[in-house]
Short mmCIF file of C-alpha atoms and ligand atoms in Angstrom, two decimals:
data_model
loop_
_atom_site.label_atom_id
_atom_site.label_comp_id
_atom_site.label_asym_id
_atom_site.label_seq_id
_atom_site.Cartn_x
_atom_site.Cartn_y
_atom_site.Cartn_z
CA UNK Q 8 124.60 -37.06 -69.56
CA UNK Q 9 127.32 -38.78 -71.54
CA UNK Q 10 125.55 -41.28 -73.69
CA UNK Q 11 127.41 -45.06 -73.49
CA UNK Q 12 125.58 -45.61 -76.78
CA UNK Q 13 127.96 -43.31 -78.76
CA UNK Q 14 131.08 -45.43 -78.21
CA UNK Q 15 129.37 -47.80 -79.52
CA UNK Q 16 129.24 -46.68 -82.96
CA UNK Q 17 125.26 -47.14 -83.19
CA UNK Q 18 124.34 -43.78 -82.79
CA UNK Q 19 122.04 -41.66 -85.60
CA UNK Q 20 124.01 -39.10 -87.33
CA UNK Q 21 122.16 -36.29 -89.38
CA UNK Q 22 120.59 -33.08 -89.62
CA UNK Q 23 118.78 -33.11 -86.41
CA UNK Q 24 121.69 -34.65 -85.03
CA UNK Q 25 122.14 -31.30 -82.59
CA UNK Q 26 118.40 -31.79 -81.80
CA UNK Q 27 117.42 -32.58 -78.02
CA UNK Q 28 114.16 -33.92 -77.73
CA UNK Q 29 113.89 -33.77 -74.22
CA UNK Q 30 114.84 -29.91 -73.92
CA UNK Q 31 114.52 -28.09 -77.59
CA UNK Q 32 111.87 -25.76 -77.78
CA UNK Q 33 112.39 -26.13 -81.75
CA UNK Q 34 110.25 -29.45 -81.64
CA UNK Q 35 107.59 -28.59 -79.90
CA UNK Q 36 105.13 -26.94 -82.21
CA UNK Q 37 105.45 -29.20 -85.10
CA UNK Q 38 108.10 -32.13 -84.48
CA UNK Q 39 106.77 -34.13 -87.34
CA UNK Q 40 110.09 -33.75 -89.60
CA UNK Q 41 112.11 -34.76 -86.80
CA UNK Q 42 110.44 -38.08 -86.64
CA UNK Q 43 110.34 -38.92 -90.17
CA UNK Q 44 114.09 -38.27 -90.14
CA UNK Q 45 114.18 -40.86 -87.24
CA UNK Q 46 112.01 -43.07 -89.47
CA UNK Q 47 114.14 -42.71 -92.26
CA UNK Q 48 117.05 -44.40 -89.99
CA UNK Q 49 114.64 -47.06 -88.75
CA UNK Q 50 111.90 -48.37 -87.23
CA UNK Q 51 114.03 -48.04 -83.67
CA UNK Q 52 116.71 -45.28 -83.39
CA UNK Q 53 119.45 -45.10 -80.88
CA UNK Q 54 119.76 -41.37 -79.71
CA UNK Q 55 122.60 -39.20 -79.33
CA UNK Q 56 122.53 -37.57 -76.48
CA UNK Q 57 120.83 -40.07 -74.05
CA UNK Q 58 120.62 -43.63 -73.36
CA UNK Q 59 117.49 -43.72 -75.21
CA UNK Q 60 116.08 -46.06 -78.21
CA UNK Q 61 113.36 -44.03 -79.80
CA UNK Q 62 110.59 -46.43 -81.59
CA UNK Q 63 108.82 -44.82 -84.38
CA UNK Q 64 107.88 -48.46 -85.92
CA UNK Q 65 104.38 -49.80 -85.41
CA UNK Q 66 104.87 -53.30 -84.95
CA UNK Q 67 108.36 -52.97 -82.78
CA UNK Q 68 106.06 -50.29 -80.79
CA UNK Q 69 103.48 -53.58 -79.93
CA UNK Q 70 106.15 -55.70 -79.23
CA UNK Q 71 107.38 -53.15 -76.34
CA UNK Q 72 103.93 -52.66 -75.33
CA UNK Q 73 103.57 -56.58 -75.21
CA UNK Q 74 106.78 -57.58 -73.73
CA UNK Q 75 106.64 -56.98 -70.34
CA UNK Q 76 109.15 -59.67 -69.49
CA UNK Q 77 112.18 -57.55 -70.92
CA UNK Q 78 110.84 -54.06 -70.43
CA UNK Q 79 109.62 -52.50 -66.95
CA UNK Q 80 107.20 -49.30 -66.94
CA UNK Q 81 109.13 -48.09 -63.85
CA UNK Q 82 109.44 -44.81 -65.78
CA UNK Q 83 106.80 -44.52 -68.01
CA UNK Q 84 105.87 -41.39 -66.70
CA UNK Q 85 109.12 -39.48 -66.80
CA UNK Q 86 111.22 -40.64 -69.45
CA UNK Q 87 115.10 -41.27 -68.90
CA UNK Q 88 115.25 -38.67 -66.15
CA UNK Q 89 116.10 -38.81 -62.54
CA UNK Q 90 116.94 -43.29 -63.22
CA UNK Q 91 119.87 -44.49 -61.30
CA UNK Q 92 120.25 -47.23 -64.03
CA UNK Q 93 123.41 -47.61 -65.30
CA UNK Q 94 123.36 -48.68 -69.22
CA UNK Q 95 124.70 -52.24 -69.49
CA UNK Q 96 125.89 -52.49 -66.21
CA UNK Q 97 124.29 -55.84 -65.31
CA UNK Q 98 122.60 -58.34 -67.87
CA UNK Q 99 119.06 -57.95 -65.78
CA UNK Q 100 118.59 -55.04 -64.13
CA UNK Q 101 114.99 -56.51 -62.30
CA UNK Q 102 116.37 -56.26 -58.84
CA UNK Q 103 117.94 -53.00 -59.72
CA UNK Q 104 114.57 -51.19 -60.86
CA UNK Q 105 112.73 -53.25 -57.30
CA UNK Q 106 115.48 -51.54 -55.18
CA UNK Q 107 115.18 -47.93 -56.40
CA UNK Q 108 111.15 -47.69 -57.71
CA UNK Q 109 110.08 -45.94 -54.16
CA UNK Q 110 112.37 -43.41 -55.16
CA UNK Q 111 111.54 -42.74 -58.58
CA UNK Q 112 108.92 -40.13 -59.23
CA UNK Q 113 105.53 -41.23 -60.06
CA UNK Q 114 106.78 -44.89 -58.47
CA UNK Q 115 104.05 -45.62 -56.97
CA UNK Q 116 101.18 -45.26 -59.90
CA UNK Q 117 99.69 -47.54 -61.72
CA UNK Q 118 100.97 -46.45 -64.74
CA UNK Q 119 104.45 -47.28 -63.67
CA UNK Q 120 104.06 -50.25 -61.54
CA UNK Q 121 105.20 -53.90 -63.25
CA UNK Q 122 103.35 -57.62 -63.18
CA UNK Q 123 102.18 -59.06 -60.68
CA UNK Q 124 101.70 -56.22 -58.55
CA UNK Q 125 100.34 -54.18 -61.34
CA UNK Q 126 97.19 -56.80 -62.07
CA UNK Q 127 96.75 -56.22 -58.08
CA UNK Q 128 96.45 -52.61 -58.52
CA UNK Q 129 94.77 -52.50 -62.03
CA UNK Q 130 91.60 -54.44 -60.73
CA UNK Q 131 90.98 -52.80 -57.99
CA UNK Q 132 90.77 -49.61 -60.19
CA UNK Q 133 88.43 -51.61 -62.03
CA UNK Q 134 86.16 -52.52 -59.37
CA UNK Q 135 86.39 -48.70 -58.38
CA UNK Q 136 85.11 -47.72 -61.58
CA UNK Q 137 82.16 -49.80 -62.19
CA UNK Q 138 79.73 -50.01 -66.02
CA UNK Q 139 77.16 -48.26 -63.65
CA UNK Q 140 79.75 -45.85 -62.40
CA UNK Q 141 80.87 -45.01 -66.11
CA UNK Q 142 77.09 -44.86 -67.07
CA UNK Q 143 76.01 -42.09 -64.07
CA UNK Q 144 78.85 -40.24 -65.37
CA UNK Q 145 78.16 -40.06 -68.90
CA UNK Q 146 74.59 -38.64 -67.87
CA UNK Q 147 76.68 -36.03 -66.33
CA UNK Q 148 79.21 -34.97 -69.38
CA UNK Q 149 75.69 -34.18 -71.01
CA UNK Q 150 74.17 -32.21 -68.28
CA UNK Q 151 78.04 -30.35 -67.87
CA UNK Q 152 78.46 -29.92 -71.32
CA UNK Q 153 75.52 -27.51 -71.40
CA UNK Q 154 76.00 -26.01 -68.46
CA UNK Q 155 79.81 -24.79 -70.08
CA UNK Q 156 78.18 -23.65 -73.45
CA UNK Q 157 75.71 -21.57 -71.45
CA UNK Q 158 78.34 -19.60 -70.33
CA UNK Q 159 80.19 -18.43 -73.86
CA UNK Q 160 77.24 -19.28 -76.68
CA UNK Q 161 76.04 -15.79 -76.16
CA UNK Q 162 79.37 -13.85 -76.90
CA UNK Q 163 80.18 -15.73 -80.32
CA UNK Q 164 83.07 -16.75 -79.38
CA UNK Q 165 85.10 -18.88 -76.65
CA UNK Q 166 88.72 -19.78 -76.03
CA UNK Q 167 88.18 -24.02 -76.01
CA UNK Q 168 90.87 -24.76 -73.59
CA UNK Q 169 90.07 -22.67 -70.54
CA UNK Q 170 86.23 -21.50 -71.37
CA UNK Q 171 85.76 -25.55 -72.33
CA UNK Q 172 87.73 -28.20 -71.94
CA UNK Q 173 89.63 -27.44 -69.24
CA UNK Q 174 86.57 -27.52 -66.60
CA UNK Q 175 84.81 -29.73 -67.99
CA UNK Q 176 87.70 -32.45 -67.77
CA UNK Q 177 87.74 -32.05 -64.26
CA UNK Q 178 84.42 -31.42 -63.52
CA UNK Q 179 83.92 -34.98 -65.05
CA UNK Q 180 86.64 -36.98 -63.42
CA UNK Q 181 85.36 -34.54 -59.87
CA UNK Q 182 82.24 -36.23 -60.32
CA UNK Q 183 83.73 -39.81 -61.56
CA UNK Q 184 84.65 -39.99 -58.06
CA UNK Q 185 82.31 -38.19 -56.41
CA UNK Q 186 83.75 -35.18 -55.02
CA UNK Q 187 81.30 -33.21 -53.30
CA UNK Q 188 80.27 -29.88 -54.99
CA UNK Q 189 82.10 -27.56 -52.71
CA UNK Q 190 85.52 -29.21 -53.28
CA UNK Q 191 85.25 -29.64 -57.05
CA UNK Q 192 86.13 -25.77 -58.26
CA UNK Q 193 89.39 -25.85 -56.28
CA UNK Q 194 90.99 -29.15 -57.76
CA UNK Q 195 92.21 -27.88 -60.68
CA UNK Q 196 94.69 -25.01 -59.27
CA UNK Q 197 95.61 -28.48 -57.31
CA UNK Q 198 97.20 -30.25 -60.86
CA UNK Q 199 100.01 -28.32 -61.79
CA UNK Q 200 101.86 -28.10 -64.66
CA UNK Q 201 101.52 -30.49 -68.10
CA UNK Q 202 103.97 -33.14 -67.36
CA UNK Q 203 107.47 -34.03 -69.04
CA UNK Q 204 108.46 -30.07 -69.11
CA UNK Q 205 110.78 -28.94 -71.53
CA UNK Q 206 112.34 -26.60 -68.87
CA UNK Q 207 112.62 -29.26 -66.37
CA UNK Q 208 112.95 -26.86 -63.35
CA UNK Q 209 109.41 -26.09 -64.45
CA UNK Q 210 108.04 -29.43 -63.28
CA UNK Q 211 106.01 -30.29 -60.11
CA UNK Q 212 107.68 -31.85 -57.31
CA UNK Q 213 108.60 -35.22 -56.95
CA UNK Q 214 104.30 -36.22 -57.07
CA UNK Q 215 102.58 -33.18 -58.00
CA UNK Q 216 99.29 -35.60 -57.50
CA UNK Q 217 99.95 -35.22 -53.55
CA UNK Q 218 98.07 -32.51 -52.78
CA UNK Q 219 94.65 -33.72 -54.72
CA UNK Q 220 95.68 -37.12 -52.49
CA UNK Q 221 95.41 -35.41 -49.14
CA UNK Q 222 91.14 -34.68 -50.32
CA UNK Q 223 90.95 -38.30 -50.69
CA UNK Q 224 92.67 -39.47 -48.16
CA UNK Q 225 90.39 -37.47 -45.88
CA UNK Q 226 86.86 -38.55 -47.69
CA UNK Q 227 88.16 -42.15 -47.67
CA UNK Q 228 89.18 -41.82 -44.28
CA UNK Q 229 85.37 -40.68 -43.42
CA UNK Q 230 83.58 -42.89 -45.68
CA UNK Q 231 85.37 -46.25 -43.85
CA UNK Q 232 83.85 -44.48 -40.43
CA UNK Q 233 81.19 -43.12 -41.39
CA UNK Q 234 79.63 -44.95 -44.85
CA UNK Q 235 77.17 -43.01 -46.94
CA UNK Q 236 75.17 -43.90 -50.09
CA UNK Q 237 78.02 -42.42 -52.21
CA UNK Q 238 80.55 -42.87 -54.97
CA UNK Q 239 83.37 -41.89 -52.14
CA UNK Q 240 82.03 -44.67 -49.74
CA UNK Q 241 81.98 -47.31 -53.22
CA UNK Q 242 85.59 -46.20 -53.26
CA UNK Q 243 86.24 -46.46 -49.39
CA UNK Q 244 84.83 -49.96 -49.96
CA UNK Q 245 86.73 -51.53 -53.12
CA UNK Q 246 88.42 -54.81 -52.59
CA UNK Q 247 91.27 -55.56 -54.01
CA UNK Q 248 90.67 -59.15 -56.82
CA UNK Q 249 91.50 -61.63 -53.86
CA UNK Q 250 89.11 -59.87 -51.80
CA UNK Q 251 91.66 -58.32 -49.64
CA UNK Q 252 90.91 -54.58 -48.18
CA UNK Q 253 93.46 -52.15 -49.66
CA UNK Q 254 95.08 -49.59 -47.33
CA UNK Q 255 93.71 -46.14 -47.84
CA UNK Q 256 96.51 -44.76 -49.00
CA UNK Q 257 95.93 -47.37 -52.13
CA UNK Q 258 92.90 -46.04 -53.00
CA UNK Q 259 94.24 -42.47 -52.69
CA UNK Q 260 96.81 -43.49 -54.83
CA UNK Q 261 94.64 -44.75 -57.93
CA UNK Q 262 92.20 -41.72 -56.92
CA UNK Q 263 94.44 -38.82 -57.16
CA UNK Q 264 96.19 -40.78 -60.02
CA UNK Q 265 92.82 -40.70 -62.37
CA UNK Q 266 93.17 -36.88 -61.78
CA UNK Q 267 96.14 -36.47 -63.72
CA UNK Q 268 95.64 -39.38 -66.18
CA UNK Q 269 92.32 -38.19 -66.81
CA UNK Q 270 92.96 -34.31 -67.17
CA UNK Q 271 95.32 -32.93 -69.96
CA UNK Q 272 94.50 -35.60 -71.89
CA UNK Q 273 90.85 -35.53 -72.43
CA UNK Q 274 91.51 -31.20 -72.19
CA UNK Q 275 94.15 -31.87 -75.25
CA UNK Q 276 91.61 -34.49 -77.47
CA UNK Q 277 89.21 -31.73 -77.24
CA UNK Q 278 91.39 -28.75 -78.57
CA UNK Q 279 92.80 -31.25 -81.94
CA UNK Q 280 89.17 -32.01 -82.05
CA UNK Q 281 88.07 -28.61 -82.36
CA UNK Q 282 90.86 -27.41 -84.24
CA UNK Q 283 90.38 -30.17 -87.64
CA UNK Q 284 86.77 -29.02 -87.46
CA UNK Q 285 87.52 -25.22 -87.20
CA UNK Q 286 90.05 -25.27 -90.27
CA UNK Q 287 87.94 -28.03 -92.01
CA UNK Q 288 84.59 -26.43 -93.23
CA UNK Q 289 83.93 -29.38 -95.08
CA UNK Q 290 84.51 -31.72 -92.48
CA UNK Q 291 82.76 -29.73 -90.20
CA UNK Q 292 79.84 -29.92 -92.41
CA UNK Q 293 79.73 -33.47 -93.20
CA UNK Q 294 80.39 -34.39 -89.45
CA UNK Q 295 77.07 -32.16 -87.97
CA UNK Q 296 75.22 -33.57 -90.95
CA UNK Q 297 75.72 -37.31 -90.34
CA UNK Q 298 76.57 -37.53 -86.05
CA UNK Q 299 77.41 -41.20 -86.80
CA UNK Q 300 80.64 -39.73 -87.79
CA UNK Q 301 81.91 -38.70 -84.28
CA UNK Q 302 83.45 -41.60 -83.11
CA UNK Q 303 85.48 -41.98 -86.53
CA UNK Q 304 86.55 -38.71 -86.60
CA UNK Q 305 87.74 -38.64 -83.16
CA UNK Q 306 89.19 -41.65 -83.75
CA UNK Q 307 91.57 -39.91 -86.79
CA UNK Q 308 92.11 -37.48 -84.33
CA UNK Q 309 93.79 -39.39 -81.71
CA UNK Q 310 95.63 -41.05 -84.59
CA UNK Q 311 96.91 -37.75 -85.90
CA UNK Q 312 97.01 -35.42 -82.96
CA UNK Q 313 96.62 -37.52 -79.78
CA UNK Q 314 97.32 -35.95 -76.48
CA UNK Q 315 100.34 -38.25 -75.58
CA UNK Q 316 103.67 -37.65 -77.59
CA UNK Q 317 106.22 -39.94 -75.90
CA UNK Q 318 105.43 -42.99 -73.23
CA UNK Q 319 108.30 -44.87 -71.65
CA UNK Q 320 109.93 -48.79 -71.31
CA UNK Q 321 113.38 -49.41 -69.28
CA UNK Q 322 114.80 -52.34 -70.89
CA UNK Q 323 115.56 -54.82 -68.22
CA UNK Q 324 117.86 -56.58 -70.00
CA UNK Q 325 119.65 -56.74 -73.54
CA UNK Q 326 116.58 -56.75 -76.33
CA UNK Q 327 116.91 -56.64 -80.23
CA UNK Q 328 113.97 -53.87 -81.08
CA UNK Q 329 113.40 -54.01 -84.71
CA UNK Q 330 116.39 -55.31 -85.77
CA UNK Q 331 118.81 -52.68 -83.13
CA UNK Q 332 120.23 -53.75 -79.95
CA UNK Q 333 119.39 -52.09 -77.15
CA UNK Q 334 121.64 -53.00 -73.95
CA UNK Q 335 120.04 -53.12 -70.20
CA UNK Q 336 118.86 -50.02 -68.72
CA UNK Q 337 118.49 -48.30 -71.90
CA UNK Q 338 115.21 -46.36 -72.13
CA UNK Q 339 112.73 -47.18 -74.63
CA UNK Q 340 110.43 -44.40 -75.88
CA UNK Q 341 107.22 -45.23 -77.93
CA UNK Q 342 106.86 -42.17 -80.20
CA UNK Q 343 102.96 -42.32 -80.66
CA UNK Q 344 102.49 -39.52 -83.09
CA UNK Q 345 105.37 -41.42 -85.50
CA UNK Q 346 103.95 -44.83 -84.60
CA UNK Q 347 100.71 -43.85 -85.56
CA UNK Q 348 101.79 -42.81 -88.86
CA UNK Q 349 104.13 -45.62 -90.22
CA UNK Q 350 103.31 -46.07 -93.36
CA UNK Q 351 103.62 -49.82 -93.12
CA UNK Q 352 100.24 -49.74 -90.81
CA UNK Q 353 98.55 -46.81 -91.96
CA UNK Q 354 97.69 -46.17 -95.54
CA UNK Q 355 98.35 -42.03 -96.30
CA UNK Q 356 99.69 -42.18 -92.72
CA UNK Q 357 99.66 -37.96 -92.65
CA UNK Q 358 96.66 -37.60 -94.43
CA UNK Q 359 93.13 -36.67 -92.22
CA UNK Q 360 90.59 -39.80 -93.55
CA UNK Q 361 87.77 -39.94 -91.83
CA UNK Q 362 86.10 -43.26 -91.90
CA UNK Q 363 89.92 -45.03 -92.03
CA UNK Q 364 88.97 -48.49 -91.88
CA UNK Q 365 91.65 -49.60 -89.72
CA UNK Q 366 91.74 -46.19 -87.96
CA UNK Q 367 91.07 -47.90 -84.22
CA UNK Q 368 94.56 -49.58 -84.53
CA UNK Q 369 96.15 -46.69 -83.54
CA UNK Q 370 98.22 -46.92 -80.44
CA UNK Q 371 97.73 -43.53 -78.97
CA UNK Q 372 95.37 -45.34 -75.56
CA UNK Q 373 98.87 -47.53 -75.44
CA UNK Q 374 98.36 -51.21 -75.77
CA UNK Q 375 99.15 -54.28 -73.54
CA UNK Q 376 98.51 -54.49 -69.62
CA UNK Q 377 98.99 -50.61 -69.02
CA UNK Q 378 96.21 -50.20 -72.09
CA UNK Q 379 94.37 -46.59 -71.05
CA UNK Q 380 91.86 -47.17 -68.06
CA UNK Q 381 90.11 -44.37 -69.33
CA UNK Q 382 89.65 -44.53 -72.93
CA UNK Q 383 85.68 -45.10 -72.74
CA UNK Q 384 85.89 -42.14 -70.46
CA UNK Q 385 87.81 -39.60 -72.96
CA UNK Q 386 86.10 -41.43 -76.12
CA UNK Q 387 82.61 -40.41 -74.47
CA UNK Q 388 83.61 -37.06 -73.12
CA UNK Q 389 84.60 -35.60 -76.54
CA UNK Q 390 81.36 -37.28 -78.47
CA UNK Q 391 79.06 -35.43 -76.07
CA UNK Q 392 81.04 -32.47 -76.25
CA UNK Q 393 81.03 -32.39 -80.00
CA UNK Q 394 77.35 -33.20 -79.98
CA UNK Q 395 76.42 -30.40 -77.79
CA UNK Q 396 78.72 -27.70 -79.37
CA UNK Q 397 77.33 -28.69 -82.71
CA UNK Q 398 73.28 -28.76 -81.01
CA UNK Q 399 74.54 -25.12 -79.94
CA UNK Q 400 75.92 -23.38 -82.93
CA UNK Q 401 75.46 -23.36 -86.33
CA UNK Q 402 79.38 -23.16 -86.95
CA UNK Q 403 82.45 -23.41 -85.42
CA UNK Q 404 85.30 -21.55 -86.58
CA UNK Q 405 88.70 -20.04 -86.00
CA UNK Q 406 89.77 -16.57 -84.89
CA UNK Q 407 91.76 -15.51 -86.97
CA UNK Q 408 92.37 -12.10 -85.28
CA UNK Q 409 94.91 -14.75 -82.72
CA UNK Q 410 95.36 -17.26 -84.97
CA UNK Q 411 96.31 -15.98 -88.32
CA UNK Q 412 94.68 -16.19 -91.77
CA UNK Q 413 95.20 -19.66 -93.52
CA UNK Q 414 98.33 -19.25 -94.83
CA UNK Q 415 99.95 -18.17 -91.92
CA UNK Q 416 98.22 -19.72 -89.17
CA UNK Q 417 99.82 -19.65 -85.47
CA UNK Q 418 99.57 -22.06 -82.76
CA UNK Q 419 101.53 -22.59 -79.96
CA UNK Q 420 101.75 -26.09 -78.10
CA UNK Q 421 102.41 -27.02 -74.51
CA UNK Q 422 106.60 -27.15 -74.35
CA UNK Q 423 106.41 -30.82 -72.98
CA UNK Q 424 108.40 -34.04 -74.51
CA UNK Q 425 105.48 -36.05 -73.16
CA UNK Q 426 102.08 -34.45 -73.83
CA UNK Q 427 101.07 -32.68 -76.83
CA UNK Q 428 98.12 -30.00 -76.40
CA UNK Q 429 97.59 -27.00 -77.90
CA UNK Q 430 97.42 -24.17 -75.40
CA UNK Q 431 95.07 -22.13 -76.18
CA UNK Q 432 92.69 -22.38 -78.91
CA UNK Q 433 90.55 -19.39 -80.36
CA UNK Q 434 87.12 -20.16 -81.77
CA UNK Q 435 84.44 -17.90 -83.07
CA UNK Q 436 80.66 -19.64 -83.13
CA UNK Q 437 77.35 -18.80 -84.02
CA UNK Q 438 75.01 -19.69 -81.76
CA UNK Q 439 71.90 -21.94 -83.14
CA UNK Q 440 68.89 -20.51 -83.06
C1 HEM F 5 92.44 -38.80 -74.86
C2 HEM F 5 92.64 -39.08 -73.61
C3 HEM F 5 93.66 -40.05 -73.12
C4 HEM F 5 94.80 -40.53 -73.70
C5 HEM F 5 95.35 -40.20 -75.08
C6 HEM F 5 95.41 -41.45 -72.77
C7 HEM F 5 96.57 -42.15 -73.02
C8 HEM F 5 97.06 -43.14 -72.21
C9 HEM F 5 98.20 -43.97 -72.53
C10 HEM F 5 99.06 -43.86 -73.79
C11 HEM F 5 98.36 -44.85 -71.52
C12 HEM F 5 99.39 -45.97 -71.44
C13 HEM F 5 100.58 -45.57 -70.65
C14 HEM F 5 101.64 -46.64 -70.67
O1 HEM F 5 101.45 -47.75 -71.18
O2 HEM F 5 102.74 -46.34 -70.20
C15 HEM F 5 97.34 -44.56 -70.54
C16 HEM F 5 97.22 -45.22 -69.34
C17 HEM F 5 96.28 -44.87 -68.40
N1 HEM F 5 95.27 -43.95 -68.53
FE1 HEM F 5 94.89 -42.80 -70.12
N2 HEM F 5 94.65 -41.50 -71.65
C18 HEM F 5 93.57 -40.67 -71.81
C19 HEM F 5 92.56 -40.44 -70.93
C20 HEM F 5 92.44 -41.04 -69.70
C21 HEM F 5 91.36 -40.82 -68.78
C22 HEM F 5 90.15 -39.91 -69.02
C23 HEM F 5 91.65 -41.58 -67.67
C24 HEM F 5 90.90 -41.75 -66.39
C25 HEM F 5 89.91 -41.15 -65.97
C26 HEM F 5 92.88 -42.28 -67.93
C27 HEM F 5 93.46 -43.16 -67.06
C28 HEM F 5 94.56 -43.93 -67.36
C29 HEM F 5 95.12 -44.88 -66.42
C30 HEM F 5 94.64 -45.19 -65.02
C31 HEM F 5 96.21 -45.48 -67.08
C32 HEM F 5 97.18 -46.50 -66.52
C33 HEM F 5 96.69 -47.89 -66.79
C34 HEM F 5 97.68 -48.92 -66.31
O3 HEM F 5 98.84 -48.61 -66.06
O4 HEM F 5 97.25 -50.07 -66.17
N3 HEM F 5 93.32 -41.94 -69.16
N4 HEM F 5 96.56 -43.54 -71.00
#
């Protein structure tokens, strides 16, 4: 893709000038340096190779998140792939991004969907996940996360992604929305792969959520014949905010939707979790000492390490960012790990501190209308989790047999310009007793 941007003479020069975000493999285990060498060019970058203004700046990052009058979320899942936006062609590309959004992957989600439908779709979420809802279900993570330690606390030693997080993610969200038993074992072969693939022939089709859509579409289809006293009939009977009846397919939608939102993320929070407190002896210590410290360390955690890299803006029309001008169509990508490090917000921005005062600033939930649905969810799933694994061992550490001695650790991440998740992590534990 031939970048319009360059002949404007705006264009960052440098020694990762060759770098591709979107494709180079280079990036993917530790692109910190790459973003401080954006930051050292500004607070809002205009890439080389595509039409893209990279934000690395936390208060330019809230005013994307906050201005939904000049920026659409039409592709907030994928990035400045597969847009049929031309850069500058029009001074408001609105009707532009209306016209093409059934055809854009992911169109249809929440995540990507712009005011007023959005506060349509957003509360009837809402009403579909009720306080009661959320409560039931955290009684469940503490049940589950026993039921997963049961199975490895024995063999001193578990791999956290697959032996842990990985089932209990889903089992939670399975039983968020009440999928019966039988079903729940088979949804995650249904997910796919981690989204925003470096190797972008690697990526699921055009809604890799489908398949997990055609369950629900079938128990919601049921429950609105046949209503039960069950979570799937609560969802077969959510109202839209006016009180209207969404189509099935609308619920479906937001259902299957959770799935994905709710799954690599929550799996990935887990793993940087585990991994500070594996390398961290003392933090380890202090943290099973005094439990209070949970939610501030996974707090720093998300700062630091959060599961989403990049999340996407289109600019509808022309926008000064921080001081840069970024033309119509342009695609604005929120940076979270460099955000959540600018050291005009954060105080030792690359520094692990727990107890940060201002630590719950961070922007790695997003901010604004599209704020994460499910951060009480992934906040609460990784406190019982750590609760349990600490009630269950009397240490966690790392295996150093796959993951090198401290000098020369190794660990690979997930090769996507979206997510970032270790993918596989190596723990040795001994069990309490
Ligand atoms: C550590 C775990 C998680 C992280 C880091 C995370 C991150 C995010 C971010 C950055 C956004 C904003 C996207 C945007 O503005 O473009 C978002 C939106 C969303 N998240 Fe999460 N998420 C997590 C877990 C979950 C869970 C467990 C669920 C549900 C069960 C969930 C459901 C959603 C939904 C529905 C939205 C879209 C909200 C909207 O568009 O109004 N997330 N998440």
């Amino acid at each position: 893709m031939q970048n319009p941007l360059r002949t404007m003479g705006v264009i960052a020069m440098g020694r990762f000038d060759s770098v591709d975000f979107f494709s180079d493999t280079s990036l993917v285990n530790h692109p910190y340096d790459y973003f401080e060498w954006l930051r050292e060019r500004g607070p809002v970058v205009l890439l080389d190779q595509y039409p893209v203004a990279a934000v690395v700046g936390y208060d330019e990052a809230l005013a994307v998140y906050r201005g939904d009058e000049d920026f659409s979320a039409v592709n907030a899942a994928t990035g400045p792939f597969d847009l049929p936006f031309e850069v500058g062609s029009a001074p408001d590309i609105t009707p532009q991004i209306e016209e093409y959004r059934s055809s854009v992957p992911y169109g249809a989600l929440l995540v990507t969907q712009d005011p007023p439908s959005h506060a349509k779709s957003r509360g009837l979420l809402m009403g579909m996940i009720t306080p009661r809802r959320l409560r039931e279900n955290e009684e469940f993570m503490w049940t589950l996360a026993d039921r997963q330690i049961d199975e490895f606390v024995e063999r001193g030693r578990f791999e956290a992604i697959g032996d842990y997080a990985q089932p209990y993610a889903t089992l939670v969200i399975a039983d968020l929305l009440g999928v019966p038993d039988s079903d729940r074992d088979g949804f995650r072969q249904l997910l796919g792969p981690v989204p925003g693939q470096l190797d972008r022939s690697k990526q699921g089709g055009n809604n890799p959520l489908e398949q997990i859509g055609v369950y629900f579409f079938n128990y919601l289809t049921d429950r609105r014949a046949n209503p039960q006293k069950d979570v799937l009939t609560q969802l077969a009977q959510a109202r839209y905010p006016d009180g209207s009846e969404p189509s099935v397919v609308d619920v479906v939608t937001i259902a299957a939707f959770l799935f994905g939102a709710g799954q690599d993320t929550t799996v990935r929070l887990l793993a940087a979790a585990l991994r500070f407190l594996a390398e961290d002896p003392e933090l380890q210590r202090k943290v099973r000492k005094d439990r209070a410290l949970i939610p501030g360390l996974v707090e720093e955690v998300l700062r630091l390490e959060g599961p989403v890299k990049s999340d996407y803006r289109l600019a509808r029309r022309p926008v000064t960012i921080g001081g840069v001008e970024v033309p119509a169509g342009t695609t604005v990508m929120q940076l979270l790990h460099a955000i959540n490090r600018d050291p005009r917000r954060f105080e030792r921005p690359n520094e692990f501190i727990l107890g940060r005062k201002n630590v719950k600033e961070h922007l790695a939930f997003g901010r604004g209308i599209h704020a994460c649905v499910g951060a009480p969810l992934a906040r609460a799933e990784a406190k019982v989790s750590l609760e349990r694994l600490f009630d269950r061992t009397e240490d966690i550490r790392l295996d150093e047999r796959k993951h090198g001695p401290p000098q020369e650790r190794r660990f690979e991440y997930e090769p996507s310009f979206i997510m970032r998740g270790l993918k596989e992590l190596h723990l040795e534990i001994t069990p309490a007793r």
